[in-house]
Structure formats: C-alpha cells, structure tokens
PDB file of C-alpha atoms and ligand atoms in Angstrom:
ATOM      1  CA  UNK A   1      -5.678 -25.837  -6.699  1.00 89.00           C
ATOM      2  CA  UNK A   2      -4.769 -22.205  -5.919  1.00 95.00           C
ATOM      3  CA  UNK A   3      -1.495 -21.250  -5.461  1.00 97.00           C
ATOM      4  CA  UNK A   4      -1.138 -20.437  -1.410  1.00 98.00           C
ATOM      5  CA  UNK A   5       1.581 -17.599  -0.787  1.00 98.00           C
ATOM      6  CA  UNK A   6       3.057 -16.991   2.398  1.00 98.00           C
ATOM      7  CA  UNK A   7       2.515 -12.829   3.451  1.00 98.00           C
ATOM      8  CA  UNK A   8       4.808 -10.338   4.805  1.00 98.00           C
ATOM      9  CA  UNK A   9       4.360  -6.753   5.652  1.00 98.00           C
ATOM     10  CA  UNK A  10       7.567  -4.794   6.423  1.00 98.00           C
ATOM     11  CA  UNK A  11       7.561  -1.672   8.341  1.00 98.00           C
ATOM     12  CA  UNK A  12       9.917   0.950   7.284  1.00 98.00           C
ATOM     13  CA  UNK A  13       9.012   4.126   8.066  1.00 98.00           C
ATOM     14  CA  UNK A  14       6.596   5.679  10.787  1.00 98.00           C
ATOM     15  CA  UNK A  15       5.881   9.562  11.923  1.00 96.00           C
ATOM     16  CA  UNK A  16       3.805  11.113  14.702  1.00 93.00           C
ATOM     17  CA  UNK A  17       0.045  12.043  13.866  1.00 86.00           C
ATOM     18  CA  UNK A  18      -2.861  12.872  14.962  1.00 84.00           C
ATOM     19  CA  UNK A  19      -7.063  11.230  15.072  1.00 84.00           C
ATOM     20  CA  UNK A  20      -8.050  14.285  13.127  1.00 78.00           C
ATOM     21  CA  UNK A  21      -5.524  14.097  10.420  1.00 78.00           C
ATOM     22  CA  UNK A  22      -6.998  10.811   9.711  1.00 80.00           C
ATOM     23  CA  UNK A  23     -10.663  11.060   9.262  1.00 86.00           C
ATOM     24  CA  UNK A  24     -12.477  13.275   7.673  1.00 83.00           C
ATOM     25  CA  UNK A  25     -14.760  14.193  10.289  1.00 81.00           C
ATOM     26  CA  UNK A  26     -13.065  13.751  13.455  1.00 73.00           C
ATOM     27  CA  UNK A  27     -12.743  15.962  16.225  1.00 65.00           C
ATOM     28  CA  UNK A  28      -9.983  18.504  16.210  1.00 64.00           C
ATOM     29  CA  UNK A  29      -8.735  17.759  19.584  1.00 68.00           C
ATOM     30  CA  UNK A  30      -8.623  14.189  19.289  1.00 78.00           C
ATOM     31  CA  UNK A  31      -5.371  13.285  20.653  1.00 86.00           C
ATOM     32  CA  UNK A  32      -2.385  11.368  18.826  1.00 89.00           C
ATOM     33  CA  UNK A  33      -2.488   8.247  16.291  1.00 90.00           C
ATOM     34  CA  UNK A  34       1.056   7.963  14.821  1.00 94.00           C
ATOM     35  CA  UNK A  35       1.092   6.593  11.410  1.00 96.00           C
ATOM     36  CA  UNK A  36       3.592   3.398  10.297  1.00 98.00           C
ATOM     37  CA  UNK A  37       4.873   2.715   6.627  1.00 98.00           C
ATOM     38  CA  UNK A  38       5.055  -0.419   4.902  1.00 98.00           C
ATOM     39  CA  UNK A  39       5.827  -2.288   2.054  1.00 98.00           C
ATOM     40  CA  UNK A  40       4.234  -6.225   1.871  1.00 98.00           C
ATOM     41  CA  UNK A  41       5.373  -9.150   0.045  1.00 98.00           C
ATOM     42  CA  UNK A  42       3.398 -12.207  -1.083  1.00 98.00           C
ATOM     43  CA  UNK A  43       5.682 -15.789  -1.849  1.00 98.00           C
ATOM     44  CA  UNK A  44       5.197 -18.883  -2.529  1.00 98.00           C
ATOM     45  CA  UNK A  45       8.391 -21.163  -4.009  1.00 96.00           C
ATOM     46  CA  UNK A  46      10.461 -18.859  -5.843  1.00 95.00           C
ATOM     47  CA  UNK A  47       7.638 -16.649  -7.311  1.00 97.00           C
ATOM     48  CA  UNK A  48       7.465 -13.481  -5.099  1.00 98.00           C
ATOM     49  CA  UNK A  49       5.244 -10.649  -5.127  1.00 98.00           C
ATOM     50  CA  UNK A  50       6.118  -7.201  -3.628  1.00 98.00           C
ATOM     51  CA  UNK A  51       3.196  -4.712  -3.425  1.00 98.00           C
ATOM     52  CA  UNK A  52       4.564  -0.768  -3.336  1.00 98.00           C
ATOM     53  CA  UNK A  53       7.670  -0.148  -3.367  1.00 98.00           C
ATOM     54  CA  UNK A  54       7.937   2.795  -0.379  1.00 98.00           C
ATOM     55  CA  UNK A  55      10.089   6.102  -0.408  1.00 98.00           C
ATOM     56  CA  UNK A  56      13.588   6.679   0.043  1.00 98.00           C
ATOM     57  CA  UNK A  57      15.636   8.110   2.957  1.00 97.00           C
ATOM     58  CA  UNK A  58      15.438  11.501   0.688  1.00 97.00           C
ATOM     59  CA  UNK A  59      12.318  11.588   0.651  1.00 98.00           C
ATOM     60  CA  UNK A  60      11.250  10.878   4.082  1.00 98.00           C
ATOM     61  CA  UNK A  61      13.672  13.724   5.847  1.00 97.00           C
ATOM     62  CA  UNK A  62      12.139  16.129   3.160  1.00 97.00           C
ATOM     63  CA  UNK A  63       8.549  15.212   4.426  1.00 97.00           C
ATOM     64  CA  UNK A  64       9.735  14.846   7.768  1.00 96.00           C
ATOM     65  CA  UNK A  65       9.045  11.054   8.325  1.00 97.00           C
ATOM     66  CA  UNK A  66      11.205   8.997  10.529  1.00 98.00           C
ATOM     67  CA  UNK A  67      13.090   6.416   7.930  1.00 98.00           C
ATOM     68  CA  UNK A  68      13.623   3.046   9.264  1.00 98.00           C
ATOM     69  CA  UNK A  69      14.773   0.917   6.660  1.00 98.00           C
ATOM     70  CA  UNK A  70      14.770   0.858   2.466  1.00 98.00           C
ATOM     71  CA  UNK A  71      12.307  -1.154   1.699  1.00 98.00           C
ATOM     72  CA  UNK A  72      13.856  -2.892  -0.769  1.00 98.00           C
ATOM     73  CA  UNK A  73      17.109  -3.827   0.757  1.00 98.00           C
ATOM     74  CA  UNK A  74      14.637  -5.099   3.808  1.00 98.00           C
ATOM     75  CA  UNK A  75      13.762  -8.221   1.788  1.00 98.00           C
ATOM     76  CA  UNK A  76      17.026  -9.107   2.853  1.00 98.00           C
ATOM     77  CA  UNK A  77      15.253  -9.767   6.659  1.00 98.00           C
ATOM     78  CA  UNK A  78      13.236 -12.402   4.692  1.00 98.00           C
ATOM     79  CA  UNK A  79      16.029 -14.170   2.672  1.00 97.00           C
ATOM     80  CA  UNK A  80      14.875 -12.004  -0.622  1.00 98.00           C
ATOM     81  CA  UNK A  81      17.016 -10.161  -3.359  1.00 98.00           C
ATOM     82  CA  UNK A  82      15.701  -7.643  -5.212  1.00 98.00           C
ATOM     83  CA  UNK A  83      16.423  -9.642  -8.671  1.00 98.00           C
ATOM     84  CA  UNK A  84      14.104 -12.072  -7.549  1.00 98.00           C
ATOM     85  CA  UNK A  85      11.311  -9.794  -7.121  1.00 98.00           C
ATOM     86  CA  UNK A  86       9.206 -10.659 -10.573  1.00 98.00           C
ATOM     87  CA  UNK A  87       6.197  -8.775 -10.166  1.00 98.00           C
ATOM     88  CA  UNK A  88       5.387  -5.523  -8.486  1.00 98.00           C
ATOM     89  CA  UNK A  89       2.068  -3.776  -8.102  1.00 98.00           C
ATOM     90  CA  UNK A  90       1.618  -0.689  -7.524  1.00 98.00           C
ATOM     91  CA  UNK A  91      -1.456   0.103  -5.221  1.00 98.00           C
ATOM     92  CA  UNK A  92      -1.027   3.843  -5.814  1.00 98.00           C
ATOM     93  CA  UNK A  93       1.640   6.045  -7.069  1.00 98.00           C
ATOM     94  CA  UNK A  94       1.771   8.406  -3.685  1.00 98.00           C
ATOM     95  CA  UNK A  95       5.156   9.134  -2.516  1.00 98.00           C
ATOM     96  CA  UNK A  96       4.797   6.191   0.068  1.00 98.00           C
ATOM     97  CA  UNK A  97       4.148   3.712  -2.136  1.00 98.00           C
ATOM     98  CA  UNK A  98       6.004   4.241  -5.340  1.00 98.00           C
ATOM     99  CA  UNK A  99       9.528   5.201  -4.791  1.00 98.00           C
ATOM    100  CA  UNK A 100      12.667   3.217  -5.603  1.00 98.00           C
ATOM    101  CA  UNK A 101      11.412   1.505  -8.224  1.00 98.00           C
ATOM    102  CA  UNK A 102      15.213   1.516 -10.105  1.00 98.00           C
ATOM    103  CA  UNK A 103      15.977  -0.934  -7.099  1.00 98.00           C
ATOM    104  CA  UNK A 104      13.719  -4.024  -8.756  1.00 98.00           C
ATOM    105  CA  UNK A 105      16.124  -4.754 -12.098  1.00 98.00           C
ATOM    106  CA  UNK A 106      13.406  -7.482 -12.961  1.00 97.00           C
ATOM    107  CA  UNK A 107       9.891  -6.764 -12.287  1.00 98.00           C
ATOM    108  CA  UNK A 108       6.952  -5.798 -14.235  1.00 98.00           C
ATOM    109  CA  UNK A 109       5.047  -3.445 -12.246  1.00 98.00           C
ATOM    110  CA  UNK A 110       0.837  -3.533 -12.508  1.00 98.00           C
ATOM    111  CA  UNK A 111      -0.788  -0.168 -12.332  1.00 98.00           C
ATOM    112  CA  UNK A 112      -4.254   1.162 -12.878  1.00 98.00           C
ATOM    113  CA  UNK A 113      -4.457   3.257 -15.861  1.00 98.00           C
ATOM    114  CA  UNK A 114      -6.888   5.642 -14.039  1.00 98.00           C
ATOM    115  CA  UNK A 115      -3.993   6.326 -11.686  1.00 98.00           C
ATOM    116  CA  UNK A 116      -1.130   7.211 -14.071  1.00 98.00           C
ATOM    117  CA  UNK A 117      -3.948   9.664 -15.951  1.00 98.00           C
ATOM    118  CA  UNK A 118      -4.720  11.371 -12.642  1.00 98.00           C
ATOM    119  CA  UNK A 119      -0.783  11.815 -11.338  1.00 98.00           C
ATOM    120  CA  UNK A 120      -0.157  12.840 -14.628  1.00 97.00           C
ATOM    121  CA  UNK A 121      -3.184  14.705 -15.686  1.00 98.00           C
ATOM    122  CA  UNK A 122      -4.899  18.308 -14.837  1.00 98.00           C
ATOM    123  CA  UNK A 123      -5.588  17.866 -10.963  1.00 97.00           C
ATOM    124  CA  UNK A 124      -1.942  17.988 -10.219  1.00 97.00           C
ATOM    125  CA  UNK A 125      -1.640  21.768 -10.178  1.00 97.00           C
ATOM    126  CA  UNK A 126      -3.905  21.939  -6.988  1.00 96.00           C
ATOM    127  CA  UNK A 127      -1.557  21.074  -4.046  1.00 95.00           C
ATOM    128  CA  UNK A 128      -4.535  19.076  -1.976  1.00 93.00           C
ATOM    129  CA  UNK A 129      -4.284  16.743  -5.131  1.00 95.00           C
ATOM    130  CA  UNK A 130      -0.767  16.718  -6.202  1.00 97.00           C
ATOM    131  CA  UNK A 131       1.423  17.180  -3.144  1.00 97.00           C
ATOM    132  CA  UNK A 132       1.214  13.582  -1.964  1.00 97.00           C
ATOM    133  CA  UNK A 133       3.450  12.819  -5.301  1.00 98.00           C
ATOM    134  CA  UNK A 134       7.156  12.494  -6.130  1.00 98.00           C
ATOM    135  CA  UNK A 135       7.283  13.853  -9.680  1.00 98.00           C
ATOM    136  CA  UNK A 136      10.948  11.848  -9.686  1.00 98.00           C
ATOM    137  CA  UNK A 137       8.591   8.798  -8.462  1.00 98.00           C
ATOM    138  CA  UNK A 138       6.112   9.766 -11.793  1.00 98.00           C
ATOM    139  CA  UNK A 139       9.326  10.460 -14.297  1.00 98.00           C
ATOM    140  CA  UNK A 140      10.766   6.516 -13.451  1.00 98.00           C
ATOM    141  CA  UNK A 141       7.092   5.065 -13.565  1.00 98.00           C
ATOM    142  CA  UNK A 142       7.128   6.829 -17.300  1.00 98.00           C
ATOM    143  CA  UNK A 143      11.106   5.278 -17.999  1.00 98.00           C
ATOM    144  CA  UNK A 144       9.431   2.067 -17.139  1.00 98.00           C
ATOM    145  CA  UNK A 145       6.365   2.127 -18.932  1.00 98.00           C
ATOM    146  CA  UNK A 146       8.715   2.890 -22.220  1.00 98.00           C
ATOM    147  CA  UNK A 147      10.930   0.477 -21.782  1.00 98.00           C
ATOM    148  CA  UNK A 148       8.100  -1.806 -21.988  1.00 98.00           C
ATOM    149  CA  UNK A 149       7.801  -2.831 -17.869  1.00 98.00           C
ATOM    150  CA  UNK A 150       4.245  -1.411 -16.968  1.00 98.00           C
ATOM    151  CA  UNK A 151       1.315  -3.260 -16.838  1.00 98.00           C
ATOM    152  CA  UNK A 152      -1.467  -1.005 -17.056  1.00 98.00           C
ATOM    153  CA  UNK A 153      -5.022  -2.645 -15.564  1.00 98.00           C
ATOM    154  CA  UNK A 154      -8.942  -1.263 -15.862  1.00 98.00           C
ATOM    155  CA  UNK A 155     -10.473  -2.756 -12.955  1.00 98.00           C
ATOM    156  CA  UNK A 156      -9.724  -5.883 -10.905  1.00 98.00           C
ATOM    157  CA  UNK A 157      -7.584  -8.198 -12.839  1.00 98.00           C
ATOM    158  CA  UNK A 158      -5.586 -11.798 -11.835  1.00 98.00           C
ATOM    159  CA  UNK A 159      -1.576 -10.759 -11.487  1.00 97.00           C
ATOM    160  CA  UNK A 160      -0.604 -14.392 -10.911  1.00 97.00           C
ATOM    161  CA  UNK A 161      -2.489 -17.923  -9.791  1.00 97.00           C
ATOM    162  CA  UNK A 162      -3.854 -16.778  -6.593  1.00 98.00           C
ATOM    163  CA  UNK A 163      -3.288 -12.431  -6.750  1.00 98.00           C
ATOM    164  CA  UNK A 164      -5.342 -10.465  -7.663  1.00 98.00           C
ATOM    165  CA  UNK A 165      -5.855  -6.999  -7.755  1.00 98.00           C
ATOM    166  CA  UNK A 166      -9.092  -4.558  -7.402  1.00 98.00           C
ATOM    167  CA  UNK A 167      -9.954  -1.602  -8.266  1.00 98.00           C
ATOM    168  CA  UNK A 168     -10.439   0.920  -4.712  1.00 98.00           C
ATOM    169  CA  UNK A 169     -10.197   4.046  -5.696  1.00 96.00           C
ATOM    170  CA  UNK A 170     -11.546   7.453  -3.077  1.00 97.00           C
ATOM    171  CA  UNK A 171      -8.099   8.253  -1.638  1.00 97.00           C
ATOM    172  CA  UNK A 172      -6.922   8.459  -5.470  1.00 98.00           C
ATOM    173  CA  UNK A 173      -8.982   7.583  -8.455  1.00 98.00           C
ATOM    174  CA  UNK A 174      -7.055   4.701  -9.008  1.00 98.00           C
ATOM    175  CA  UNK A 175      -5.951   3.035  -6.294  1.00 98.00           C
ATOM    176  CA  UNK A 176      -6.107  -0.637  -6.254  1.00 98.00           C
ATOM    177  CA  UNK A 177      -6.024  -2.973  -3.374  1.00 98.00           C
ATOM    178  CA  UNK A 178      -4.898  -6.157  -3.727  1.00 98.00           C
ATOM    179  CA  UNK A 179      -6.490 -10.231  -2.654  1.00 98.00           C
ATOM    180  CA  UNK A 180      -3.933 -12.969  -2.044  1.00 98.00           C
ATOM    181  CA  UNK A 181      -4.323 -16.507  -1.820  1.00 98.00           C
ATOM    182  CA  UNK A 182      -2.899 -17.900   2.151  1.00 98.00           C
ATOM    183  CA  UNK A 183      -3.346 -20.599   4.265  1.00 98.00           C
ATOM    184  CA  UNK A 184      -5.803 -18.877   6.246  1.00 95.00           C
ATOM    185  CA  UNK A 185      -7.736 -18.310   2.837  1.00 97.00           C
ATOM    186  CA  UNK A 186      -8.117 -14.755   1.048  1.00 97.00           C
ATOM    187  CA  UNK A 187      -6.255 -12.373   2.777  1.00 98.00           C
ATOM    188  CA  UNK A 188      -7.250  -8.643   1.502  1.00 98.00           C
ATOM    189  CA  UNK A 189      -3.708  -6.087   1.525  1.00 98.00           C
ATOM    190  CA  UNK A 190      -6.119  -2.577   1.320  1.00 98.00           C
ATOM    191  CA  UNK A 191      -3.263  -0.259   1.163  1.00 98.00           C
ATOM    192  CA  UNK A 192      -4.615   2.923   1.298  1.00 98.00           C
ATOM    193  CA  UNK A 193      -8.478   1.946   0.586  1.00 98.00           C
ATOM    194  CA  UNK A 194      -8.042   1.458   4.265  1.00 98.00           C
ATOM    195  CA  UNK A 195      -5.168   3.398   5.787  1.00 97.00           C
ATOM    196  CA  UNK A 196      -6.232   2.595  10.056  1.00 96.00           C
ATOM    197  CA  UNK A 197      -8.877  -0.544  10.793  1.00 97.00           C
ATOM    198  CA  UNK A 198     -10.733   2.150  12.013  1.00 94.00           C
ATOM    199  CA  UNK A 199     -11.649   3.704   8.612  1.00 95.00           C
ATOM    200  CA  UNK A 200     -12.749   0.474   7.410  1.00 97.00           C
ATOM    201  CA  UNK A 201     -14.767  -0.515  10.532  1.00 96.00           C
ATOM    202  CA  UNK A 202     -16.634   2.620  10.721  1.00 94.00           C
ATOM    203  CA  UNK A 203     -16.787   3.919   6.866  1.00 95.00           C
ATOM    204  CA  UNK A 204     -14.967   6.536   7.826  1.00 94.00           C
ATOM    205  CA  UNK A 205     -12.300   7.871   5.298  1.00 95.00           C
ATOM    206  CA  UNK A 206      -9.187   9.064   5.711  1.00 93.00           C
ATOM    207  CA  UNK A 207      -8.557  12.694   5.566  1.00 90.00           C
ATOM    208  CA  UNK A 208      -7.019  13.111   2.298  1.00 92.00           C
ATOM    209  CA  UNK A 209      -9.784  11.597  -0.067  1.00 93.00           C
ATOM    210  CA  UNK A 210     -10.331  12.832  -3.188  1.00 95.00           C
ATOM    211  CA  UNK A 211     -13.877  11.372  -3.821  1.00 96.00           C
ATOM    212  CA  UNK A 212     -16.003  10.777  -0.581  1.00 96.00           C
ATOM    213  CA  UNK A 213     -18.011   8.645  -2.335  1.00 97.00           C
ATOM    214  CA  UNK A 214     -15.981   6.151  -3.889  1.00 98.00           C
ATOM    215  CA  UNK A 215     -13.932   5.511  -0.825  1.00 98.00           C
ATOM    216  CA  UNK A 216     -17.030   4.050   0.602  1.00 98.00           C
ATOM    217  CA  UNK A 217     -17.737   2.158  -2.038  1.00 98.00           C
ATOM    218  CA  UNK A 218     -14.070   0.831  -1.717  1.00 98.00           C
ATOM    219  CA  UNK A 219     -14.846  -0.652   2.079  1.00 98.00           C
ATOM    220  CA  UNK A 220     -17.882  -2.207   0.892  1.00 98.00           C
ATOM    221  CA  UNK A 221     -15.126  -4.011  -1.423  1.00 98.00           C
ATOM    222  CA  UNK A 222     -12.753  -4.661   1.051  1.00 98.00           C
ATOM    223  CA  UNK A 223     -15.240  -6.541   3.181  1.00 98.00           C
ATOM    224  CA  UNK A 224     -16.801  -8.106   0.351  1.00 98.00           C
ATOM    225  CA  UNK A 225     -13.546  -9.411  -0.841  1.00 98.00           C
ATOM    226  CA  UNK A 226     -12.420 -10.388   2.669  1.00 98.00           C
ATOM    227  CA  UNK A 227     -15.778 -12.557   2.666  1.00 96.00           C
ATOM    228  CA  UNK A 228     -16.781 -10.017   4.979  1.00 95.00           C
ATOM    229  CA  UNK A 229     -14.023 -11.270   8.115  1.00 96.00           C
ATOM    230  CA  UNK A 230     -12.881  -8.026   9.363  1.00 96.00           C
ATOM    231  CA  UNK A 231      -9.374  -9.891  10.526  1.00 96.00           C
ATOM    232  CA  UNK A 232      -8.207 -10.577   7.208  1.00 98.00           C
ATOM    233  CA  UNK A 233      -8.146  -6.711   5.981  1.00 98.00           C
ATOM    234  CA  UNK A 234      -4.559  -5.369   6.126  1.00 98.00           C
ATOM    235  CA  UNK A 235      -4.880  -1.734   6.186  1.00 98.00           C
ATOM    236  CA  UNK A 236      -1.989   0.134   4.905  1.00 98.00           C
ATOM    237  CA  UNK A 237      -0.925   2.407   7.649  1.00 98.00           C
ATOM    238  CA  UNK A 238      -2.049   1.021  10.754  1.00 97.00           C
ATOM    239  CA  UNK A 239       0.746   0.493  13.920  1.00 97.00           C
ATOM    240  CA  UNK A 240      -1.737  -1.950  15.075  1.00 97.00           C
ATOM    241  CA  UNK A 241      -0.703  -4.606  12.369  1.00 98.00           C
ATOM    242  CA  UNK A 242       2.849  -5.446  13.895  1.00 97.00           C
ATOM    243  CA  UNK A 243       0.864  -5.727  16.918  1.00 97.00           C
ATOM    244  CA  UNK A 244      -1.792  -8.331  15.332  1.00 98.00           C
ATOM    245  CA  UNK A 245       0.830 -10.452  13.990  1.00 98.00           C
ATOM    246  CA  UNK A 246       4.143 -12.301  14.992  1.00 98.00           C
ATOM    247  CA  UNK A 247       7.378 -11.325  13.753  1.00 98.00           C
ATOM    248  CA  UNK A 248       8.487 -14.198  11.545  1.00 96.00           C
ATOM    249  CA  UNK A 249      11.554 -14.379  14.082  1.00 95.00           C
ATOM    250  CA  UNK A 250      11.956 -12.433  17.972  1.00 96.00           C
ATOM    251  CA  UNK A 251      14.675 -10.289  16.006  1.00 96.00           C
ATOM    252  CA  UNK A 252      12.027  -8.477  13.562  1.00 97.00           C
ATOM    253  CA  UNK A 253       9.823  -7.563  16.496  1.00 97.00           C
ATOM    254  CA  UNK A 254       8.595  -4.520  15.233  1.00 96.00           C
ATOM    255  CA  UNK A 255      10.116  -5.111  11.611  1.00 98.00           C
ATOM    256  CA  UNK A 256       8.523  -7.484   9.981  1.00 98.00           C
ATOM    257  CA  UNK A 257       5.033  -9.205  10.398  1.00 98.00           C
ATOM    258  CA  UNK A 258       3.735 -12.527   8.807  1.00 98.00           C
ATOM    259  CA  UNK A 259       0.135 -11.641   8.023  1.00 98.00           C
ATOM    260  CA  UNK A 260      -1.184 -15.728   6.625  1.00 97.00           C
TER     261      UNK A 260
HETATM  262 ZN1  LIG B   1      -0.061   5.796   1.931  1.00 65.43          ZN
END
C-alpha cells in the first residue's frame, strides 16, 4: 500500500501585482492580481517532507515583498521542528523557493541537475534570466552539495514511498513539480509550472518563462499527473488556494491550508 501523507501549504509572504505581470500575453491594463508565497509540507507519521524552503525577511524588504512569517520557523503552526524535516526538495532555486536552507540541520535536499547548471551556468549574466536568484541562496546550495546533502535528479524520480517528483521545466529549465500520495489520491504541488490556476487552465504561462514551449508541455504534465482533475493542482502562487482549503484550525485562517 502507498504511503498516504497528510498536505500543508503555508503562506508566508504575499505582494501586490498585476494580470499582465502574470501572463505572457495579457492585456496591459488588466487590473490587479496580488501574488501569495508559500512553502508546503507533505507528512505522514514522523516522516515529513517540506518542498522549497522560501526567502528570508532580508530578502523580501530588498525585493519589496510583504514578509509574513519564516517559513521554517512556521512549521511550528503545525507541531513541526526543523530537525525533523528529513527531506527537502527543491522545485526551483528562485529566490522564493530556495532560501534558508541553513535552517534544516537534517535534510537532504533533491534538485534537478538541469537547474543547478542553469543558476550556475552562462545565462546568468542576462538580468531577465538571472535576477530572480539569490547568489547567497546558490553559494549554500553549493556548501550543501559538498558536504555531501544534495540529491541531484534527471527527470521524474520517487523521493520517498508515495513522492515523487517531475521534471516541469519553462519558467526555469529545471524546475520540478512534485506528486504526493493523500487521502483524496494524487495530489499534484506545481510550484511554479503553474504559478495562478489560471495559467494552467488556459495554457497560458506566466510572464517570466524562459522557454514558451516547455512550459506548455509542463501543464500537459500537470494534468496528466493530476489524472487530469483540475482540483488537485496546487499552483504555487495563487491567493485563491487559502481560499479553496480550510485552515487546519480557525487561528491559521489565512496561514496555513490543508490541501488532502
Ligand atoms: Zn516562485
């Protein structure tokens, strides 16, 4: 039998936005869409899962995000300490989604080996490529990976009895998106494969896409992998999640969503 994990996504960040600064092709004077942060967590027993890992407080009030909450400490809300956390993946290494990574003392984190070769490799001196990144973000995803605490994957690959994770690259060459085992059956965490329902609904990308093409291909994943049940997509940025889903308790309205 499967192993069935219990899914959270935490909201920690959040900043205005705007319709066309999220698809490629939208009209200029499409009127607001703000834009929410998160971090998710799969468990089930005492094996838990975090997927990204979020900025820090630095980091948003240099980009001019509105910081909620570390991520990290925020598994507190859900009864988790960091230490605990044995397993990380990385769905990209964006400044969103790959900070504070110093703040799991006992994870291996998974990454797609395309990914580290593009943050690291000759793209990165144009600004529409390497702005989204935190080189401090790229110098502790090195420590790590020579103190022997990377896992680098090629394509979709089985993290743990029912996780896996898939390759969805467009946004970034290699992103992955990741498929967890619930009680409601394969739930499908897109990250940024699918930052609003939207994009995924009508194959539209997101703004910032480095290959058009792929991040098509990518939703045709998605809704492959969710057996093609739009509701169990998570997409990584969308406000509309903490409105889908209850708060685990009233006092994480807003917070913290239980997406199984
Ligand atoms: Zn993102």
């Amino acid at each position: 039998m499967t192993t069935e994990y219990e899914v959270h996504a935490i909201r920690y960040a959040t900043r205005e936005g705007r319709r066309d600064h999220s698809f490629i092709d939208a009209d200029p004077h499409d009127g607001p869409l703000p834009m929410d942060y998160f971090v998710w967590v799969a468990r089930s027993g005492s094996r838990v899962i975090a997927i990204d890992s979020g900025f820090s407080r630095a980091v948003a009030e240099r980009r001019g995000r509105t910081f909620l909450r570390c991520p990290v400490e925020s598994l507190a809300l859900l009864g988790i300490a960091p230490e605990q956390v044995g397993d990380v993946v990385l769905t990209h290494l964006h400044n969103d989604h790959a900070g504070n990574l110093d703040k799991y003392p006992a994870a291996r984190f998974h990454l797609q080996e395309r990914e580290m070769a593009f943050a690291t490799g000759r793209h990165m001196r144009f600004a529409c490529c390497g702005r989204a990144y935190e080189l401090d973000h790229l110098f502790e995803a090195l420590r790590l990976n020579f103190a022997g605490r990377v896992e680098f994957h090629d394509g979709a690959a089985e993290i743990a009895d029912g996780i896996t994770v898939h390759p969805g690259g467009g946004h970034t060459p290699g992103l992955q998106f990741v498929r967890v085992w619930t009680r409601r059956g394969w739930l499908v965490l897109a990250s940024d494969a699918s930052h609003y329902y939207e994009n995924v609904e009508s194959m539209r990308p997101f703004r910032l896409v480095f290959d058009v093409g792929t991040a098509l291909d990518s939703f045709r994943a998605l809704r492959r992998l969710a057996g093609g049940e739009m509701d169990r997509i998570i997409p990584g940025h969308d406000p509309e999640v903490m409105r889908r889903y209850p708060a685990p308790d009233p006092a994480l309205e807003g917070i913290v969503a239980r997406l199984d």
